[in-house]
Coordinates of C-alpha atoms in Angstrom, one line a residue:
M1 CA -77.3 -89.5 10.1
P2 CA -77.2 -91.2 6.7
S3 CA -80.2 -90.9 4.4
N4 CA -82.8 -93.7 4.3
R5 CA -81.5 -94.5 0.8
S6 CA -78.0 -94.8 2.1
L7 CA -79.1 -97.1 4.9
A8 CA -81.1 -99.3 2.6
T9 CA -78.1 -99.6 0.2
D10 CA -75.8 -100.4 3.1
R11 CA -78.1 -103.2 4.3
A12 CA -78.2 -104.7 0.8
F13 CA -74.4 -104.7 0.7
A14 CA -74.0 -106.0 4.2
A15 CA -73.5 -109.7 3.4
V16 CA -70.7 -108.9 0.8
R17 CA -69.0 -106.3 3.0
N18 CA -69.0 -108.6 6.1
F19 CA -67.6 -111.5 4.0
V20 CA -64.8 -109.5 2.5
F21 CA -63.8 -107.6 5.6
D22 CA -65.1 -109.3 8.8
S23 CA -65.2 -113.1 8.1
R24 CA -62.4 -115.6 8.2
Y25 CA -61.9 -114.8 4.5
G26 CA -61.4 -111.2 5.5
E27 CA -58.7 -112.2 7.9
R28 CA -56.7 -114.1 5.3
R29 CA -57.6 -112.3 2.0
G30 CA -54.4 -111.9 0.1
D31 CA -52.5 -114.6 2.0
P32 CA -50.4 -116.5 -0.5
D33 CA -51.0 -119.8 1.3
I34 CA -54.7 -120.0 0.7
A35 CA -56.5 -121.3 -2.4
D36 CA -58.8 -118.3 -3.2
F37 CA -61.8 -119.2 -5.3
T38 CA -64.1 -116.4 -4.1
F39 CA -64.0 -113.5 -6.6
G40 CA -63.0 -113.0 -10.2
N41 CA -59.6 -111.5 -9.3
P42 CA -56.3 -112.4 -11.0
H43 CA -53.9 -114.8 -9.2
E44 CA -51.3 -114.7 -11.9
M45 CA -49.4 -111.9 -13.7
P46 CA -51.6 -109.9 -16.1
L47 CA -51.7 -110.3 -19.8
D48 CA -48.6 -109.0 -21.6
G49 CA -50.7 -107.2 -24.1
L50 CA -52.6 -105.3 -21.3
V51 CA -49.4 -104.2 -19.7
S52 CA -47.8 -103.0 -22.9
A53 CA -51.0 -101.2 -24.0
I54 CA -51.2 -99.3 -20.7
R55 CA -47.4 -98.6 -20.7
D56 CA -47.5 -97.3 -24.3
T57 CA -50.5 -95.0 -23.9
A58 CA -49.4 -93.6 -20.5
L59 CA -46.7 -91.6 -22.3
P60 CA -48.3 -88.3 -23.3
G61 CA -48.6 -87.5 -27.0
N62 CA -49.6 -83.9 -26.5
K63 CA -50.5 -81.3 -23.9
D64 CA -54.1 -82.5 -23.8
W65 CA -53.3 -86.1 -23.2
F66 CA -54.6 -86.1 -19.6
A67 CA -57.3 -83.5 -20.0
Y68 CA -60.9 -84.2 -19.2
K69 CA -62.2 -87.1 -21.3
T70 CA -65.8 -88.0 -22.0
S71 CA -66.6 -90.8 -24.5
E72 CA -63.8 -89.9 -27.0
E73 CA -64.5 -90.2 -30.7
E74 CA -61.9 -92.8 -31.7
P75 CA -62.6 -95.4 -29.0
Q76 CA -66.3 -94.8 -29.2
A77 CA -66.3 -95.5 -32.9
L78 CA -64.0 -98.5 -32.4
V79 CA -66.5 -100.1 -29.9
A80 CA -69.5 -99.4 -32.2
A81 CA -67.7 -101.1 -35.1
A82 CA -66.6 -104.1 -33.0
L83 CA -70.0 -104.5 -31.4
S84 CA -71.7 -104.3 -34.9
R85 CA -69.5 -107.2 -36.1
E86 CA -70.0 -109.2 -33.0
L87 CA -73.8 -108.9 -32.7
D88 CA -74.6 -108.3 -36.4
L89 CA -76.4 -105.0 -35.6
P90 CA -75.7 -101.5 -37.1
F91 CA -74.5 -99.7 -34.0
E92 CA -73.5 -96.1 -34.4
P93 CA -70.9 -94.3 -32.2
A94 CA -73.6 -92.3 -30.6
D95 CA -75.2 -95.5 -29.3
V96 CA -72.2 -96.1 -27.1
A97 CA -71.3 -94.5 -23.8
L98 CA -67.8 -95.4 -22.6
T99 CA -67.9 -96.0 -18.8
S100 CA -65.8 -96.9 -15.9
G101 CA -66.6 -100.6 -16.2
A102 CA -69.9 -102.4 -16.2
F103 CA -70.7 -100.8 -12.8
G104 CA -70.6 -97.5 -14.5
A105 CA -72.6 -98.7 -17.4
I106 CA -75.4 -100.1 -15.2
A107 CA -75.5 -96.9 -13.1
V108 CA -75.9 -94.9 -16.3
A109 CA -78.6 -97.2 -17.6
L110 CA -80.6 -96.9 -14.3
R111 CA -80.3 -93.1 -14.4
L112 CA -81.5 -93.1 -18.0
V113 CA -84.6 -95.2 -17.7
L114 CA -85.8 -95.2 -14.1
D115 CA -87.5 -92.6 -12.0
A116 CA -87.8 -92.7 -8.2
G117 CA -90.2 -95.5 -7.2
D118 CA -90.0 -97.3 -10.5
E119 CA -89.7 -101.1 -10.3
A120 CA -86.9 -103.2 -11.8
I121 CA -87.2 -107.0 -12.1
Y122 CA -84.2 -109.4 -12.0
S123 CA -83.8 -113.1 -11.4
E124 CA -82.0 -114.8 -8.5
P125 CA -79.5 -116.1 -7.8
A126 CA -77.9 -112.9 -9.1
W127 CA -74.9 -110.7 -9.0
F128 CA -75.1 -109.2 -5.5
C129 CA -74.8 -105.6 -6.6
Y130 CA -78.1 -105.3 -8.5
E131 CA -80.1 -104.7 -5.4
P132 CA -78.0 -102.0 -3.8
M133 CA -77.5 -100.2 -7.1
L134 CA -81.3 -100.1 -7.6
L135 CA -81.8 -98.9 -4.1
A136 CA -79.2 -96.2 -4.6
A137 CA -81.2 -95.1 -7.7
D138 CA -84.3 -94.9 -5.5
A139 CA -85.9 -97.7 -7.5
K140 CA -87.7 -100.8 -6.2
P141 CA -86.0 -104.2 -6.8
R142 CA -88.4 -107.0 -7.6
K143 CA -86.8 -110.4 -7.4
V144 CA -88.0 -113.6 -9.1
A145 CA -86.4 -117.0 -8.8
L146 CA -84.7 -118.8 -11.7
A147 CA -86.4 -122.1 -12.7
M148 CA -84.8 -125.1 -11.1
P149 CA -83.0 -127.4 -11.5
R150 CA -81.1 -125.8 -14.4
F151 CA -81.5 -122.2 -13.3
D152 CA -83.4 -121.2 -16.5
L153 CA -85.2 -117.9 -16.9
D154 CA -88.7 -118.3 -15.5
L155 CA -90.7 -116.3 -18.0
D156 CA -94.0 -116.9 -16.1
A157 CA -92.5 -115.6 -12.9
I158 CA -91.1 -112.5 -14.7
E159 CA -94.5 -111.8 -16.4
A160 CA -96.3 -112.3 -13.1
A161 CA -94.0 -109.7 -11.4
I162 CA -94.7 -107.0 -14.0
G163 CA -97.1 -104.4 -12.7
P164 CA -98.0 -100.7 -13.3
G165 CA -94.7 -99.6 -11.7
T166 CA -92.4 -101.9 -13.8
R167 CA -90.0 -100.0 -16.0
L168 CA -87.0 -102.3 -16.3
V169 CA -86.1 -106.0 -16.5
I170 CA -82.5 -107.1 -16.1
V171 CA -81.1 -110.2 -17.8
N172 CA -77.5 -111.3 -17.2
T173 CA -76.1 -113.6 -19.9
P174 CA -73.8 -115.4 -19.6
H175 CA -75.1 -115.6 -16.1
N176 CA -73.2 -115.0 -12.8
P177 CA -73.1 -117.2 -10.8
T178 CA -74.5 -120.2 -12.8
G179 CA -72.7 -119.8 -16.1
R180 CA -75.9 -120.3 -18.1
I181 CA -76.2 -118.7 -21.5
Y182 CA -79.8 -118.0 -22.5
G183 CA -80.7 -119.1 -26.0
R184 CA -82.6 -117.4 -28.8
E185 CA -85.9 -119.3 -28.1
V186 CA -86.2 -118.2 -24.5
L187 CA -85.0 -114.6 -25.2
T188 CA -87.5 -114.3 -28.1
A189 CA -90.3 -115.4 -25.8
L190 CA -89.2 -112.9 -23.2
A191 CA -89.2 -110.1 -25.8
D192 CA -92.7 -111.1 -26.8
R193 CA -93.9 -111.0 -23.2
L194 CA -92.3 -107.6 -22.6
E195 CA -93.9 -106.1 -25.7
R196 CA -97.3 -107.4 -24.6
A197 CA -96.8 -106.2 -21.0
S198 CA -95.7 -102.8 -22.2
N199 CA -98.9 -102.4 -24.2
R200 CA -101.0 -103.7 -21.3
I201 CA -99.6 -101.3 -18.6
G202 CA -99.4 -98.3 -21.0
H203 CA -95.7 -97.6 -20.9
R204 CA -92.5 -99.0 -22.3
I205 CA -90.6 -101.6 -20.3
F206 CA -86.8 -101.5 -21.0
L207 CA -84.5 -104.5 -20.8
L208 CA -81.0 -104.2 -19.5
S209 CA -78.8 -107.0 -20.9
D210 CA -75.8 -107.3 -18.6
E211 CA -73.1 -109.0 -20.7
P212 CA -69.7 -108.6 -19.1
Y213 CA -68.9 -112.3 -19.7
R214 CA -70.1 -112.3 -23.3
R215 CA -66.7 -113.2 -24.7
L216 CA -66.0 -115.9 -22.1
R217 CA -67.8 -118.9 -23.5
F218 CA -66.9 -122.6 -23.3
D219 CA -66.8 -125.3 -26.0
G220 CA -67.5 -123.0 -28.9
R221 CA -70.9 -122.0 -27.7
G222 CA -72.7 -119.2 -29.5
F223 CA -74.3 -116.1 -28.0
V224 CA -77.5 -114.2 -28.7
S225 CA -77.9 -110.8 -27.2
P226 CA -81.4 -109.6 -26.2
A227 CA -80.5 -106.4 -28.1
T228 CA -81.0 -108.4 -31.4
L229 CA -84.6 -109.4 -30.4
Y230 CA -86.0 -106.6 -28.2
P231 CA -85.5 -103.1 -29.5
W232 CA -85.7 -101.4 -26.1
T233 CA -82.6 -103.1 -24.9
L234 CA -79.5 -101.5 -23.3
I235 CA -76.3 -103.5 -23.1
S236 CA -73.8 -103.2 -20.3
Y237 CA -70.3 -104.5 -20.8
S238 CA -67.0 -104.7 -19.0
Y239 CA -63.5 -105.3 -20.4
G240 CA -62.4 -106.2 -16.8
K241 CA -63.6 -109.8 -17.2
V242 CA -62.1 -110.8 -20.6
L243 CA -58.8 -109.1 -19.6
L244 CA -59.1 -110.3 -16.0
A245 CA -58.2 -106.8 -14.8
P246 CA -61.2 -105.6 -12.7
G247 CA -59.0 -102.8 -11.2
Q248 CA -58.7 -101.1 -14.6
R249 CA -62.2 -99.7 -15.0
L250 CA -63.3 -99.8 -18.7
G251 CA -66.7 -100.7 -20.1
Y252 CA -69.6 -99.3 -22.0
L253 CA -73.3 -98.9 -22.2
A254 CA -74.8 -99.5 -25.7
L255 CA -78.3 -98.9 -27.1
S256 CA -79.9 -101.4 -29.4
P257 CA -80.0 -99.9 -32.9
L258 CA -83.4 -101.6 -33.4
M259 CA -84.9 -99.0 -31.0
N260 CA -87.3 -96.6 -32.6
A261 CA -85.7 -93.4 -33.8
D262 CA -87.3 -91.0 -31.2
D263 CA -86.4 -93.1 -28.2
R264 CA -83.0 -93.9 -29.5
A265 CA -82.2 -90.2 -30.1
A266 CA -83.6 -89.2 -26.7
L267 CA -81.4 -91.7 -24.8
Q268 CA -78.3 -90.8 -26.9
D269 CA -78.9 -87.2 -26.0
A270 CA -79.3 -88.0 -22.3
M271 CA -76.2 -90.1 -21.9
F272 CA -73.7 -87.3 -21.3
A273 CA -75.8 -85.6 -18.6
A274 CA -76.3 -89.0 -16.9
Q275 CA -72.6 -89.7 -16.8
M276 CA -71.8 -86.2 -15.6
S277 CA -74.4 -86.3 -12.8
L278 CA -73.2 -89.7 -11.6
G279 CA -69.7 -88.3 -10.9
W280 CA -67.9 -88.2 -14.2
C281 CA -68.7 -91.8 -15.1
F282 CA -66.2 -92.0 -18.0
P283 CA -63.1 -94.2 -18.3
N284 CA -59.8 -92.4 -17.6
A285 CA -57.7 -91.1 -20.4
V286 CA -55.1 -93.9 -20.6
M287 CA -57.7 -96.7 -20.7
Q288 CA -59.5 -94.9 -23.6
Y289 CA -56.2 -94.5 -25.5
A290 CA -55.4 -98.2 -24.9
L291 CA -58.7 -99.5 -26.1
P292 CA -57.7 -100.2 -29.7
Q293 CA -54.9 -102.5 -28.3
L294 CA -57.2 -104.1 -25.7
E295 CA -60.2 -104.9 -27.9
G296 CA -58.9 -108.1 -29.3
L297 CA -57.2 -109.4 -26.1
S298 CA -58.5 -112.3 -23.9
I299 CA -57.4 -114.4 -21.0
D300 CA -56.7 -118.0 -21.7
L301 CA -60.1 -119.8 -22.2
A302 CA -58.4 -123.2 -22.5
A303 CA -56.9 -122.7 -19.0
L304 CA -60.3 -121.8 -17.6
A305 CA -61.8 -124.9 -19.3
R306 CA -59.0 -127.1 -17.9
R307 CA -59.7 -125.8 -14.3
R308 CA -63.5 -126.2 -14.9
D309 CA -63.0 -129.9 -15.9
R310 CA -60.6 -130.7 -13.0
L311 CA -62.8 -129.1 -10.4
T312 CA -66.0 -130.5 -11.8
S313 CA -64.6 -134.0 -11.7
A314 CA -63.3 -133.7 -8.1
L315 CA -66.4 -132.0 -6.8
T316 CA -68.7 -134.5 -8.4
A317 CA -66.7 -137.4 -7.0
A318 CA -67.0 -135.7 -3.5
G319 CA -70.8 -135.7 -3.8
S320 CA -71.4 -132.2 -5.1
D321 CA -73.9 -131.5 -7.9
V322 CA -72.1 -129.2 -10.3
L323 CA -74.0 -127.2 -12.9
P324 CA -72.0 -127.3 -16.2
P325 CA -71.2 -123.7 -17.1
H326 CA -71.8 -122.4 -20.7
G327 CA -69.7 -119.3 -20.0
T328 CA -68.3 -116.9 -17.4
F329 CA -65.3 -118.1 -15.3
Y330 CA -67.4 -119.6 -12.5
L331 CA -68.6 -123.0 -11.3
W332 CA -71.9 -123.2 -9.4
A333 CA -72.2 -126.2 -7.2
K334 CA -74.4 -127.6 -4.5
W335 CA -73.1 -128.4 -1.0
P336 CA -73.2 -132.2 -0.8
N337 CA -74.1 -132.9 2.8
G338 CA -75.5 -131.3 5.8
D339 CA -75.1 -127.7 6.9
P340 CA -73.5 -125.3 4.3
E341 CA -71.9 -123.2 7.0
S342 CA -70.1 -126.1 8.6
Q343 CA -68.9 -127.3 5.3
W344 CA -67.6 -123.9 4.4
R345 CA -65.7 -123.8 7.7
R346 CA -64.2 -127.3 7.0
L347 CA -62.8 -125.9 3.7
V348 CA -61.5 -122.9 5.4
D349 CA -59.7 -125.1 7.9
R350 CA -57.9 -126.5 4.9
D351 CA -57.0 -123.1 3.5
V352 CA -59.7 -123.2 0.7
F353 CA -62.1 -120.3 0.3
V354 CA -65.2 -120.4 -1.9
L355 CA -68.0 -117.9 -2.2
P356 CA -71.0 -119.0 -0.1
G357 CA -74.3 -119.0 -2.1
S358 CA -76.0 -117.3 0.9
I359 CA -74.5 -114.0 -0.4
M360 CA -76.7 -114.5 -3.5
N361 CA -79.7 -115.7 -1.4
T362 CA -79.1 -119.4 -2.4
P363 CA -77.4 -120.9 0.7
E364 CA -77.5 -124.5 -0.5
Y365 CA -75.0 -123.6 -3.3
F366 CA -71.5 -122.2 -3.5
R367 CA -69.5 -120.4 -6.3
I368 CA -66.0 -121.2 -7.4
S369 CA -64.0 -118.7 -9.5
L370 CA -61.9 -120.4 -12.1
T371 CA -59.5 -117.4 -12.1
A372 CA -57.6 -119.1 -9.3
S373 CA -54.2 -120.4 -10.3
D374 CA -53.5 -124.0 -11.3
A375 CA -51.4 -124.3 -8.1
M376 CA -54.4 -123.3 -6.1
V377 CA -56.5 -126.0 -7.9
D378 CA -53.8 -128.6 -7.1
R379 CA -53.9 -127.7 -3.4
A380 CA -57.7 -127.6 -3.3
L381 CA -58.6 -130.9 -4.8
P382 CA -57.7 -133.1 -1.8
A383 CA -59.2 -130.4 0.5
F384 CA -62.6 -130.7 -1.2
R385 CA -62.5 -134.5 -0.9
Q386 CA -61.6 -134.4 2.8
A387 CA -64.0 -131.6 3.7
F388 CA -67.0 -133.1 2.0
S389 CA -66.4 -136.6 3.4
S390 CA -65.8 -135.4 6.9
N391 CA -68.4 -135.8 9.6
V392 CA -66.5 -133.7 12.1

């Protein structure tokens, strides 16, 4: 019989699992005739630079090429230097733990700062893996709603949710699924509230800034990391988004250099043991060797923006309220009429698949991934118009 923790985690994953494997989407997943807007998967050939980097570094340079790899010195130093330039903070290599994607980075963060029974607060709608990952860490998820209608951080709700058991607040920016990028003013206010709350409850509240879409921003928008404003911030990052290669697991967890010296050193020292105990939570050898070539690569932002604009125009004309995304590769839109389930089925009848917002506890909305191909967009535009105007 599975443990209670495993059963709770399974229940939290149930909606996603059922959608992927047991729904009409599960029946047709991978079918070349559908327009698949569900997840951030590639629907075109990968970046040439990604392929050449992996090909080049897969050839062994010495007898230890494929030996055990932790956070290797060269890629670790490269990430620290790049992150320092990007966020204008003095990161050291020891602040960086190379991980198997952002999944691994988040798992390490939870292991570092949470004990069994600790509470972690995050805002919904949210990435559907926060809850099961927290449950798997024996932590207690505390959910608060984003402020409508623009899905802003609700600082009053976050502050009200903080109690004696609170140890962590999770902020995702740019935000999945809405595409919002939270600005300096609101993040500064959040930092001030977390500092006051930490003093009030008598222990430090950490902040996990989940930033896998940080380099995917539209219209020249800037970005402010909470790590520049709140010293007790940990950053999780994935290269799988900017490279559109989620199957090649590469990411990192980074500690804010503003953290006081004692806490910073203690977390640096604990990283290796956390990664070991989580099942060797390091990237494989080839991805670490390839990192210098991958650091500057990106998918085509202009293509994402073009799809964003075409789909926004069509959905708006069909009666849907679309939230303009600041970043990510998603559109977050409201079902225009009637029952969301019946409208989802009408799209499916026309070979168009979107991610129902019910998976993120927001059933009146749906998410579109702009990683779909231009050909998929071409096929989907009339389908949206027909499905949303149909009374059948």
